[in-house]
């Protein structure tokens, strides 16, 4: 493979990982306080 194909593959994989990280962050921010909210406190002591 030539260096151009390596660069395109690297950018593609980087964008996929970035999209997964952003989706996970959005889910954690939005779902963190609504999961089992009435049953358990937010403290983990």
Short mmCIF file of C-alpha atoms in Angstrom, two decimals:
data_model
loop_
_atom_site.label_atom_id
_atom_site.label_comp_id
_atom_site.label_asym_id
_atom_site.label_seq_id
_atom_site.Cartn_x
_atom_site.Cartn_y
_atom_site.Cartn_z
CA UNK A 1 0.00 0.00 0.00
CA UNK A 2 1.15 3.48 -0.67
CA UNK A 3 1.30 6.28 1.89
CA UNK A 4 -1.85 7.94 0.55
CA UNK A 5 -3.91 4.87 1.33
CA UNK A 6 -2.41 4.67 4.84
CA UNK A 7 -3.36 8.29 5.45
CA UNK A 8 -6.94 7.75 4.27
CA UNK A 9 -7.27 4.63 6.43
CA UNK A 10 -5.89 6.46 9.46
CA UNK A 11 -8.31 9.37 9.02
CA UNK A 12 -11.24 6.98 8.54
CA UNK A 13 -10.45 5.00 11.69
CA UNK A 14 -9.86 8.20 13.65
CA UNK A 15 -13.24 9.59 12.60
CA UNK A 16 -15.01 6.36 13.54
CA UNK A 17 -13.39 6.36 16.99
CA UNK A 18 -14.22 10.03 17.43
CA UNK A 19 -17.87 9.44 16.48
CA UNK A 20 -18.12 6.58 18.99
CA UNK A 21 -16.54 8.72 21.72
CA UNK A 22 -18.92 11.64 21.05
CA UNK A 23 -21.97 9.35 21.02
CA UNK A 24 -20.88 7.74 24.28
CA UNK A 25 -20.30 11.15 25.89
CA UNK A 26 -23.75 12.34 24.81
CA UNK A 27 -25.36 9.21 26.22
CA UNK A 28 -23.51 9.52 29.51
CA UNK A 29 -24.49 13.16 29.92
CA UNK A 30 -28.16 12.59 29.07
CA UNK A 31 -28.80 9.23 30.73
CA UNK A 32 -26.64 9.49 33.84
CA UNK A 33 -29.22 11.25 36.01
CA UNK A 34 -32.30 9.51 34.69
CA UNK A 35 -31.21 5.87 35.16
CA UNK A 36 -32.99 4.47 38.25
CA UNK A 37 -33.41 8.01 39.52
CA UNK A 38 -36.17 7.32 42.00
CA UNK A 39 -34.63 4.22 43.52
CA UNK A 40 -31.00 5.04 44.15
CA UNK A 41 -29.14 8.17 45.25
CA UNK A 42 -26.28 9.51 43.13
CA UNK A 43 -23.75 8.89 45.91
CA UNK A 44 -21.70 5.69 45.79
CA UNK A 45 -20.55 5.53 49.41
#
